[in-house]
Coordinates of C-alpha atoms and ligand atoms in Angstrom, one line a residue:
Chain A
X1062 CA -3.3 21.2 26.9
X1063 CA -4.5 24.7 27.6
X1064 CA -3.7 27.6 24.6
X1065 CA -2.9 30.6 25.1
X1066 CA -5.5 33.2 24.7
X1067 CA -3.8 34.6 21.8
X1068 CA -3.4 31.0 20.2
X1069 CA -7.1 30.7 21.0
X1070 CA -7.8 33.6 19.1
X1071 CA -6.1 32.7 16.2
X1072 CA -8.2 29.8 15.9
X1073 CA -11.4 31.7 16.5
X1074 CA -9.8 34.0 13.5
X1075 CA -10.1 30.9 11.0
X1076 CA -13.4 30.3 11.9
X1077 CA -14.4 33.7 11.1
X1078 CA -15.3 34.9 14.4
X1079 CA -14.5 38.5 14.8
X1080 CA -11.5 39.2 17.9
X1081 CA -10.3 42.5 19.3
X1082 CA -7.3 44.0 16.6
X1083 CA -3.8 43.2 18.3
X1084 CA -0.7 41.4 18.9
X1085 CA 1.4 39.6 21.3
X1086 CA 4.4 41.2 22.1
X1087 CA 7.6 40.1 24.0
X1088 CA 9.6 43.4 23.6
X1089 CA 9.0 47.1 23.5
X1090 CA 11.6 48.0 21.4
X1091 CA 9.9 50.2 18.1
X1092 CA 6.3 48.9 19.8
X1093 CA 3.9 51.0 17.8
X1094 CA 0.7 51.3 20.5
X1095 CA -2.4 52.9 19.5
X1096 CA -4.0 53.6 22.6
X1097 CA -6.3 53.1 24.4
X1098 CA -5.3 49.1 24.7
X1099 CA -6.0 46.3 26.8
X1100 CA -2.4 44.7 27.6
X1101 CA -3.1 40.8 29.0
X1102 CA -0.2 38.6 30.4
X1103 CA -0.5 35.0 28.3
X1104 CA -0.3 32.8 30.8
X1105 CA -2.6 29.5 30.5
X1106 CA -4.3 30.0 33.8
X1107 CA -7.3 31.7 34.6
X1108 CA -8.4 34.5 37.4
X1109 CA -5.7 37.2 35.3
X1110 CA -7.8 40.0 35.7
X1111 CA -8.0 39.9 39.6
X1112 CA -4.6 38.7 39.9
X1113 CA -2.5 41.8 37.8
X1114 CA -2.7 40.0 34.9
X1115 CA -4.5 42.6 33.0
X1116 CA -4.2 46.2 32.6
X1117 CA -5.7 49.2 30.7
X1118 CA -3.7 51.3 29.1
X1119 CA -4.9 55.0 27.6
X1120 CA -1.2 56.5 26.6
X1121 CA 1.4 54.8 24.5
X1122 CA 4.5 55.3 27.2
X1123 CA 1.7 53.9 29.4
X1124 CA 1.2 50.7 28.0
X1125 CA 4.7 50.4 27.3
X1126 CA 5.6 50.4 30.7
X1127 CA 3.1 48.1 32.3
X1128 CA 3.8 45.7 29.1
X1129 CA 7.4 46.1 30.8
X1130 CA 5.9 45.3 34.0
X1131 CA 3.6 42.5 33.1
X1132 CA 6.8 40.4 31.5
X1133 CA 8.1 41.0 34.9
X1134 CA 5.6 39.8 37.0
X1135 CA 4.9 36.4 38.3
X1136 CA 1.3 36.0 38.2
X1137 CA -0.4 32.9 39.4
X1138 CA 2.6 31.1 39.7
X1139 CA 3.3 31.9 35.7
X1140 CA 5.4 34.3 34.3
X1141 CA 4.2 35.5 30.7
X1142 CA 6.5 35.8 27.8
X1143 CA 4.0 37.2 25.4
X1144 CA 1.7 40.2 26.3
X1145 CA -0.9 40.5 24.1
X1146 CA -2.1 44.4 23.4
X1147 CA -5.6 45.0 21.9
X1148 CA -7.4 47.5 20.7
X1149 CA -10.2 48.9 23.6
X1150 CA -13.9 48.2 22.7
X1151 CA -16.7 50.6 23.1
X1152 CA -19.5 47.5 24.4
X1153 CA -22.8 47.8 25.2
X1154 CA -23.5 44.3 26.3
X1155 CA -21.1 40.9 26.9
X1156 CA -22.8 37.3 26.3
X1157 CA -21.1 34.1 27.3
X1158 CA -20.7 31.2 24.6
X1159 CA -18.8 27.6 25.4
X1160 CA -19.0 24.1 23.5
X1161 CA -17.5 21.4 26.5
X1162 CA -18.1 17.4 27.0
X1163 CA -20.4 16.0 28.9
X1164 CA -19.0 13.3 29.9
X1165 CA -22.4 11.6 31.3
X1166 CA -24.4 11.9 28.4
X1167 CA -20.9 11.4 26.1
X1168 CA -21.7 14.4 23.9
X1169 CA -20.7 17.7 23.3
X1170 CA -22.6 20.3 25.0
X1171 CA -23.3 24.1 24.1
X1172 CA -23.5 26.4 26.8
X1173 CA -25.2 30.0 26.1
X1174 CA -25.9 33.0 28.8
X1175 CA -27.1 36.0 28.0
X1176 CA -24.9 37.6 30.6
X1177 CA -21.2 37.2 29.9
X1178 CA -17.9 37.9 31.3
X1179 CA -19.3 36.2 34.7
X1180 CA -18.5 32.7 36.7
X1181 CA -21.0 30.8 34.6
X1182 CA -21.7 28.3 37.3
X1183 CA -22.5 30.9 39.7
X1184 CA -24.8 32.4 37.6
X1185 CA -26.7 29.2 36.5
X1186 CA -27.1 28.4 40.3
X1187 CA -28.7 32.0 40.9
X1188 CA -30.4 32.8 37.3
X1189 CA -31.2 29.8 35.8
X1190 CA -33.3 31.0 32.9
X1191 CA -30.1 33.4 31.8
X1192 CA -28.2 29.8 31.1
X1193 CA -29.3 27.5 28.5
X1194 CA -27.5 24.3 27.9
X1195 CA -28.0 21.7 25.0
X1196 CA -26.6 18.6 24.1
X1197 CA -25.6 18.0 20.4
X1198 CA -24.6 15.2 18.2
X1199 CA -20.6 15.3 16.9
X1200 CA -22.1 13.4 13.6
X1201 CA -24.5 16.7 12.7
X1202 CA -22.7 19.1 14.6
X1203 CA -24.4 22.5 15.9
X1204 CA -25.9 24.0 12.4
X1205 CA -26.6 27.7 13.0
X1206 CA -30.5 26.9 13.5
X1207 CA -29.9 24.3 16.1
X1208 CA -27.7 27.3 17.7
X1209 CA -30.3 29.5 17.5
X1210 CA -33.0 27.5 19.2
X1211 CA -31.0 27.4 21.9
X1212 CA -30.0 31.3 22.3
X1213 CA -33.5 32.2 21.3
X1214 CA -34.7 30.9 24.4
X1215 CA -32.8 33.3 26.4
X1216 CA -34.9 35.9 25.1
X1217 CA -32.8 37.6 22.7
X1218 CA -34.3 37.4 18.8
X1219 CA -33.6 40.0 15.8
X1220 CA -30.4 40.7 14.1
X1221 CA -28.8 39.9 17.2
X1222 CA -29.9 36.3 17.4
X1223 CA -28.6 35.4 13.7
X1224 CA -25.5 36.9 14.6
X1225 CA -25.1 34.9 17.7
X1226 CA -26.6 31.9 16.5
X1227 CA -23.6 32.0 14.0
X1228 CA -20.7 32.6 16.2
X1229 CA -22.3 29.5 18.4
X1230 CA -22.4 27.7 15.6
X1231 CA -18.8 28.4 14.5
X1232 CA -17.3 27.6 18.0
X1233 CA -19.0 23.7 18.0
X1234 CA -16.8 23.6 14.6
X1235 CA -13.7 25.1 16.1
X1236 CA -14.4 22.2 19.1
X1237 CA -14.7 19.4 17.3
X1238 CA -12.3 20.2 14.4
X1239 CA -9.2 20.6 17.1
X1240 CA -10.5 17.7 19.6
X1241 CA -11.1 20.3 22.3
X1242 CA -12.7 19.5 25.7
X1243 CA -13.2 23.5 25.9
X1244 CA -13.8 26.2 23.6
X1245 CA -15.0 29.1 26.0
X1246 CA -15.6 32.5 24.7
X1247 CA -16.2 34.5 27.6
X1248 CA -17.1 37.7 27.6
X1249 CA -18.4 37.5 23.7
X1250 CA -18.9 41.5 23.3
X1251 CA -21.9 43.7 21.2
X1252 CA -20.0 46.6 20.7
X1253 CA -22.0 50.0 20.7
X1254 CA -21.7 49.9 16.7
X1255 CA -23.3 46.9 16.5
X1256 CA -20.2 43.9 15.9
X1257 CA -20.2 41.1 17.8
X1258 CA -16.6 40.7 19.2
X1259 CA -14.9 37.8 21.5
X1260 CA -13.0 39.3 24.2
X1261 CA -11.7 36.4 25.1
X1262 CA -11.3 32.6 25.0
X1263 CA -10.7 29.9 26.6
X1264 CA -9.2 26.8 25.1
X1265 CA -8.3 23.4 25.9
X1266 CA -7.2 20.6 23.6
X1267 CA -7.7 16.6 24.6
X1268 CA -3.6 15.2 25.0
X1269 CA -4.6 12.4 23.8
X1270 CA -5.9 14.0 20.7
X1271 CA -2.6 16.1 20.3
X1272 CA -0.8 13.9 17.4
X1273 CA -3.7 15.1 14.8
X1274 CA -2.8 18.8 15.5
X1275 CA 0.5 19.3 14.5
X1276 CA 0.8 22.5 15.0
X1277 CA -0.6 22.1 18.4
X1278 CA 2.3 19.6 19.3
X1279 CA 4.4 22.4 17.9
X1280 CA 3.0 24.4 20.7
X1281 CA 3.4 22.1 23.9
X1282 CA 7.0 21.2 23.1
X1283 CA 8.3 24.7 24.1
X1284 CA 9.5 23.7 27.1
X1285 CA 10.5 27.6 27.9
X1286 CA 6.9 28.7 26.8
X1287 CA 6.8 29.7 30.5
X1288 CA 8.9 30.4 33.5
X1289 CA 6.7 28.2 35.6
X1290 CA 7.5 27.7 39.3
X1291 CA 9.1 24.6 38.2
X1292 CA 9.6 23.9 34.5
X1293 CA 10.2 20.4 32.7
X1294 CA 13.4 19.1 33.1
X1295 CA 15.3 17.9 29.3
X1296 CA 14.6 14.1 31.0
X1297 CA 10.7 14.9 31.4
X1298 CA 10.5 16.8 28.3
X1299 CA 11.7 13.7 26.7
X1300 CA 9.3 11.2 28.4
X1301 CA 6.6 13.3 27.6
X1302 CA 7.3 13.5 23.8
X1303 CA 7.9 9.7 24.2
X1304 CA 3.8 9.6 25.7
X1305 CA 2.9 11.4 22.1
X1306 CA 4.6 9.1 19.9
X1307 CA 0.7 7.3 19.3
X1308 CA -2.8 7.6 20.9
X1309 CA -2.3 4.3 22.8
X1310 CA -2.1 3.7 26.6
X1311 CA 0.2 6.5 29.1
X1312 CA 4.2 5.6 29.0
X1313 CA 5.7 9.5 29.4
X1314 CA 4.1 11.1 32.6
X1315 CA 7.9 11.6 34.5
X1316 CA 9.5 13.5 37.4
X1317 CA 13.1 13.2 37.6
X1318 CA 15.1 12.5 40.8
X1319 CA 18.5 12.8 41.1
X1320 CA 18.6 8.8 42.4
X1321 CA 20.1 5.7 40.9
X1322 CA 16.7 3.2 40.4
X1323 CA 14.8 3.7 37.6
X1324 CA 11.1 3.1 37.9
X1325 CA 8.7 2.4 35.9
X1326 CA 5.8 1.8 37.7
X1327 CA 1.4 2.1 37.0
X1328 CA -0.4 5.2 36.8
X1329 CA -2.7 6.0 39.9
X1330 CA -2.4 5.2 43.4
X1331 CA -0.4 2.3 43.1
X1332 CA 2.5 4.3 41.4
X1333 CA 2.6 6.5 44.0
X1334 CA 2.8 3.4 46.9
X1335 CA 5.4 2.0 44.7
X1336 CA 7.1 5.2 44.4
X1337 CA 7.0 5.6 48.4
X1338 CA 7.8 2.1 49.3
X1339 CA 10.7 2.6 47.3
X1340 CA 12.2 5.4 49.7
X1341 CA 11.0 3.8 52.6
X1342 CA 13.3 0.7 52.2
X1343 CA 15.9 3.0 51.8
X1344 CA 15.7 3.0 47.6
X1345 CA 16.6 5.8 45.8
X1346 CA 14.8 6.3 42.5
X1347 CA 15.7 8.0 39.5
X1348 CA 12.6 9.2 38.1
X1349 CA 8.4 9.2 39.6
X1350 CA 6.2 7.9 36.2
X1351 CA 2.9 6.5 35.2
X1352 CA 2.1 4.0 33.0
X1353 CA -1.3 2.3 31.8
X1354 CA -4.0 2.0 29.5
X1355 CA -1.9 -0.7 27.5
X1356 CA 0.4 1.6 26.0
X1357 CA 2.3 0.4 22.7
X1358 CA 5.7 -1.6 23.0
X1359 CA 7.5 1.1 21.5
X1360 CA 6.4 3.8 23.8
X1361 CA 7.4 1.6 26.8
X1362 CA 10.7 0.5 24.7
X1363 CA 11.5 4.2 24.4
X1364 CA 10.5 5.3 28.1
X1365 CA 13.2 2.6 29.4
X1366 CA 16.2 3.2 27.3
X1367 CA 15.4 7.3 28.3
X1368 CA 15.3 6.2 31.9
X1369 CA 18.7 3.6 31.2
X1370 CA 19.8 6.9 29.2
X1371 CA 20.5 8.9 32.9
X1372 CA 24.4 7.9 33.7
X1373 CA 23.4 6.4 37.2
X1374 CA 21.1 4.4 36.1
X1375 CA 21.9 1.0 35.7
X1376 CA 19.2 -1.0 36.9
X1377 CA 15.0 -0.8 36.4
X1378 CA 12.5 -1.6 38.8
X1379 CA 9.0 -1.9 37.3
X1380 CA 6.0 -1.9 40.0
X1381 CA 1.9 -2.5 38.6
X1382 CA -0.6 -3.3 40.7
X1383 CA -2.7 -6.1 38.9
X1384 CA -3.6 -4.8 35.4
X1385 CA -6.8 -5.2 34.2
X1386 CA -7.0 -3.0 31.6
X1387 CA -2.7 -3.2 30.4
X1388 CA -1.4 -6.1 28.8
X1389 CA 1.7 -7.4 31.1
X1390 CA 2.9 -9.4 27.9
X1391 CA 3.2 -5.9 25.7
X1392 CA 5.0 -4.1 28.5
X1393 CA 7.2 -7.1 29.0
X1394 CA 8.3 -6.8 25.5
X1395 CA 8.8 -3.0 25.0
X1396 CA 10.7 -3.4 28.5
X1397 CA 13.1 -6.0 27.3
X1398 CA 13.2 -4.7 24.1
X1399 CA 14.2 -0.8 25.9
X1400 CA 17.3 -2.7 27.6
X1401 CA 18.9 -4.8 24.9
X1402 CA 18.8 -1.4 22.5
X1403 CA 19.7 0.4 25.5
X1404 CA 23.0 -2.7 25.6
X1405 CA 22.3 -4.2 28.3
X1406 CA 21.4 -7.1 29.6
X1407 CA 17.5 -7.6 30.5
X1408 CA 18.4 -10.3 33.5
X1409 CA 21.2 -8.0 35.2
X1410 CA 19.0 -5.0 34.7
X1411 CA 15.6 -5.3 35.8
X1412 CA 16.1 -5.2 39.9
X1413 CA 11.8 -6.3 39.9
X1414 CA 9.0 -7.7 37.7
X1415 CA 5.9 -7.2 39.1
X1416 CA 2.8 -6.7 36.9
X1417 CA 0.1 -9.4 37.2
X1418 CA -2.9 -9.1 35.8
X1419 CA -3.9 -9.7 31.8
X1420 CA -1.8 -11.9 29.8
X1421 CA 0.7 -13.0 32.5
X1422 CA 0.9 -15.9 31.4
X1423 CA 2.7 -14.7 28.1
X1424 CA 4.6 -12.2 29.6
X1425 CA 5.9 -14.4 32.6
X1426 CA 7.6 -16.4 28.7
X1427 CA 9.0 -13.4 27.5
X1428 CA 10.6 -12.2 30.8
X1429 CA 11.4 -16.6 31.4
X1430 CA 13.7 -16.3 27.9
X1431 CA 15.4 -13.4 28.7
X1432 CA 16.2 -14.5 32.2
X1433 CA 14.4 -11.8 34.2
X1434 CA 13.3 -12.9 37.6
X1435 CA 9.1 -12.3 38.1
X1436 CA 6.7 -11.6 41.0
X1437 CA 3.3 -12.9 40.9
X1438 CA 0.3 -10.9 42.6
X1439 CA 1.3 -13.3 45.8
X1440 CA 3.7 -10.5 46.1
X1441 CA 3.4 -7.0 47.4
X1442 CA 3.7 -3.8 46.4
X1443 CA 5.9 -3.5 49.4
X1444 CA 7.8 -6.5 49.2
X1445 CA 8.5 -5.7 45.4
X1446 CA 10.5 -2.4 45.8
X1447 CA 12.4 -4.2 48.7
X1448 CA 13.5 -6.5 46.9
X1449 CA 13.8 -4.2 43.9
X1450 CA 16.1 -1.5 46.5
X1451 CA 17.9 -5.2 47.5
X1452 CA 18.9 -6.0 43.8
X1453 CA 19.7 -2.3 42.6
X1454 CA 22.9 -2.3 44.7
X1455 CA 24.8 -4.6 42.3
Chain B
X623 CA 11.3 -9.9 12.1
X624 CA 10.6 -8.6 15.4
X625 CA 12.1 -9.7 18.5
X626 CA 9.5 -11.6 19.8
X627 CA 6.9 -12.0 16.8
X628 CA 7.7 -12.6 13.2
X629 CA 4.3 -12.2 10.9
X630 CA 4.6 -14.0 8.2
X631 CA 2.8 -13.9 4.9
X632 CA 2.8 -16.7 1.9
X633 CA 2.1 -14.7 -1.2
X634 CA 1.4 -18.0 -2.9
X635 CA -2.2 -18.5 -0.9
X636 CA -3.2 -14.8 -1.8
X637 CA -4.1 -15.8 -5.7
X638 CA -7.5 -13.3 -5.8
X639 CA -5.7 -9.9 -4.7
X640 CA -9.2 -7.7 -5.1
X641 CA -9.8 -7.9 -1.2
X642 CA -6.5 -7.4 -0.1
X643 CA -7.2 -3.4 1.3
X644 CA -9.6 -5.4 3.3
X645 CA -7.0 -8.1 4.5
X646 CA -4.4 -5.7 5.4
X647 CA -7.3 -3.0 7.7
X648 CA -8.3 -5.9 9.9
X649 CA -5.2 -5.1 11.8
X650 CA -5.6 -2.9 14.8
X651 CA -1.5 -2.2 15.0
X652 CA -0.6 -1.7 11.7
X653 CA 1.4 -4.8 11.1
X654 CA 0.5 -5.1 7.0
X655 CA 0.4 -2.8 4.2
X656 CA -0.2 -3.2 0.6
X657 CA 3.0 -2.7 -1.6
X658 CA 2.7 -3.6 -5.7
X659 CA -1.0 -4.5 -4.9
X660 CA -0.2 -7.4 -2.5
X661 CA 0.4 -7.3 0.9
X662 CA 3.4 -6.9 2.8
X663 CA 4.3 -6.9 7.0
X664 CA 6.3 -3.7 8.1
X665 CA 8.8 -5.1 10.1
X666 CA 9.1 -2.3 12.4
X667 CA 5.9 -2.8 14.0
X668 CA 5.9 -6.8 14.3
X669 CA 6.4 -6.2 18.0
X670 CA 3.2 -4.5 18.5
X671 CA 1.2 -7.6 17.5
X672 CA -1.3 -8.3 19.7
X673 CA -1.7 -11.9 19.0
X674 CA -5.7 -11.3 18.0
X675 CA -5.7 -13.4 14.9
X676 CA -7.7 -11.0 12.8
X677 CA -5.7 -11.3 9.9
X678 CA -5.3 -14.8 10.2
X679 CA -8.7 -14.8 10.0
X680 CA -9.2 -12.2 6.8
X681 CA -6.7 -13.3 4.7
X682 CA -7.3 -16.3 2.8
X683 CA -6.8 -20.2 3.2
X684 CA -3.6 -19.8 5.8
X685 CA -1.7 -17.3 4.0
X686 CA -0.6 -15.4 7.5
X687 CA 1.1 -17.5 10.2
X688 CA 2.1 -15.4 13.4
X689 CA 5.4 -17.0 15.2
X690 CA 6.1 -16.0 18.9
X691 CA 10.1 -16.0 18.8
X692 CA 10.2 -16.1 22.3
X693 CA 8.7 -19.8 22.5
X694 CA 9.7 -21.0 18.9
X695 CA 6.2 -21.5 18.8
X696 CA 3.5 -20.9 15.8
X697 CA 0.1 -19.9 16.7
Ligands
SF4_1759 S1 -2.6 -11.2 15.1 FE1 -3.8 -9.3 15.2 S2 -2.2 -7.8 15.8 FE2 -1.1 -9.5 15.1 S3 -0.7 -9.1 13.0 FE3 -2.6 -10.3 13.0 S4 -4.2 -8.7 13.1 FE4 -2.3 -7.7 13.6

């Protein structure tokens, strides 16, 4: 999940790094502006400043109206409901900071240039020496020295280089304390009286990592955050809280259709040739989803009596290719145990079974008790969702 | 009880209770917790068990016996 540059921020301010003084606004109403400000749309998407997302403002009635006009503004497919209005910095020089994975090496990875407010990739293709990059240990973290080593060999010492070394330092915390895959500070500002001051920044949380942030989840369930070009349906809002419920497995990612077979079908290519073959016998399903990684019985449990929730609904069809790394006997349980809480009957109700692959075997004896009909891996994908769109008529 | 596995746990095997925080962690689904110093199975998660015979392996002598309800069988 990506934060909101304000949200970012607010972070950054518990970590004691030093932001621009401001607020996010939604209204104008008895605004009190002290210009001149920076006004920035919060929308979690990059490119703002070439894109209108981002204006200067020198008079108060000035800012006011293009706060007025940012609310109203699509920009990048977003429409922000929060402007946030800062205080304009004096700066004599911009530095780029960011702690990321990498996911070769498995470690975090601190990222330093002594240019900032630039595409950083660009930059390390045509300046190398302006970019260093050092892996770190999550066990010892990024202690201010370590951060040091690596800004000093930028070229920058002095003053300078404690205070940077510090701010470094505190963004590998701020990464690894909220599970982040990116904490990006970019540009990090010297202003001309000598404070070091983070423009801006750039965060992104893991998903998986969400249920240990609470405050976080907070965050992603506002639905309304956003007038994207499509937003989240009550039905996928649903699923998805259903997919945060634990860490284990994927059981959540849904698109609702306005059909009358539910699916529930594997994550990845497969899905999306169940999803198809569906249609193309003439099937109409109720909902696109992904599910995998062995996710727990009670997520899958809960995703089928949401998708059994939608009036029309009355049968399932559940499509895997074989499953290596889901157990068919776990799914076969939450699925059976979704229908009989849901009050209905698990042999009427599933119009296909088809996941082979690890621990068949057991779940073929689960689905065998409660009279649901199986396909083996000697049946297709294709001839599954016929045979599902055959049985979903009744 | 779940609907397809029951855990089962016979207090009268478990006579040295000093490792039981031990007994109960080997569990990678939660199935057992420690209530009044012995251990106990929350029921709601029965369902998640993953068959792995940890704990049948931790606790002692044959204190935990996992039944698959769907095959009246004990394994
Ligand atoms: S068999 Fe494994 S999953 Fe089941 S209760 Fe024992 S330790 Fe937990």
């Amino acid at each position: 999940m990506r934060l909101l540059e304000c949200e970012s921020k607010e972070i950054l301010s518990k970590y004691q790094i030093a932001t621009p003084s401001g607020r996010a606004v939604s209204f104008i109403n008895n605004l009190d502006i002290k210009p001149p400000v920076m006004l920035k749309a919060q929308i979690p998407i990059g490119g703002r400043g070439k894109s209108g997302g981002i204006f200067e403002a020198s008079t108060s009635d000035g800012a006011k109206a293009k706060i007025e006009q940012l609310l109203a503004t699509w920009v990048r497919g977003y429409k922000a409901t929060k402007i946030l209005v800062e205080e304009k910095l004096d700066i004599d020089q911009e530095f780029f900071m960011a702690i990321t994975d990498d996911t070769v090496a498995k470690s975090p990875l601190a990222i330093f240039s002594s240019e900032g407010g630039v595409d950083i990739e660009a930059l390390a293709e045509r300046q190398p020496q302006k970019v260093r990059k050092e892996l770190f240990s999550m066990r010892s973290k990024l202690p201010q020295y370590r951060a040091r080593e690596i800004i000093s060999e930028t070229g920058i010492s002095g003053r300078l280089l404690l205070g940077l070394g510090n701010i470094l330092s505190r963004l590998a915390d701020v990464f690894l304390d909220y599970d982040a895959t990116l904490a990006e500070i970019n540009p990090l500002a010297l202003t001309r009286d000598g404070r070091l001051i983070a423009l801006d920044c750039h965060m992104e949380i893991d998903d998986d990592a969400l249920f240990r942030h609470k405050e976080l989840i907070e965050l992603a369930k506002e639905g309304n955050r956003f007038e994207s070009e499509r937003s989240l349906t009550e039905f996928e809002r649903k699923a998805a809280e259903i997919d945060q419920i634990d860490h284990r497995g994927v059981a959540g990612r849904v698109i609702e259709f306005d059909g009358n077979l539910g699916l529930i079908i594997g994550g990845g290519g497969a899905s999306l040739t169940a999803f198809d073959a569906v249609q193309s016998h003439g099937g109409k399903p109720a909902n696109y989803c992904e599910i995998g990684g062995n996710p727990s019985v009670l997520k899958v449990k809960e995703l089928t009596r949401l998708i059994l929730s939608k009036p029309n609904v009355q049968k399932i069809a559940v499509i895997m290719n074989v499953v290596s790394n889901t157990r068919v006997d776990l799914v076969a349980r939450g699925i059976v145990k979704g229908i009989l809480e849901a009050g209905k009957d698990p042999a009427k109700t599933v119009a296909a079974f088809r996941i082979p692959g690890a621990w068949e075997e057991e779940g073929f004896k689960i689905l065998s008790k409660y009279g649901v009909q199986y396909l083996d891996r000697t049946v297709s994908i294709d001839d599954t969702a016929r045979i599902a769109v055959d049985n979903s008529g009744d | 009880m779940g609907e397809f596995i029951e855990v089962k746990i016979d207090l009268s095997e478990c006579t040295d209770m000093s490792d039981v925080d031990k007994w109960v962690q080997v569990c990678p689904v939660n199935i057992f917790k420690v209530e009044d110093n012995q251990p106990a199975v929350i029921e709601e998660n029965e369902d998640e068990c993953t068959l792995c015979m940890l704990c049948v392996e931790a606790f002692p002598h044959d204190a935990v016996t996992i039944h698959k309800l769907y095959e009246n069988g004990m394994i």
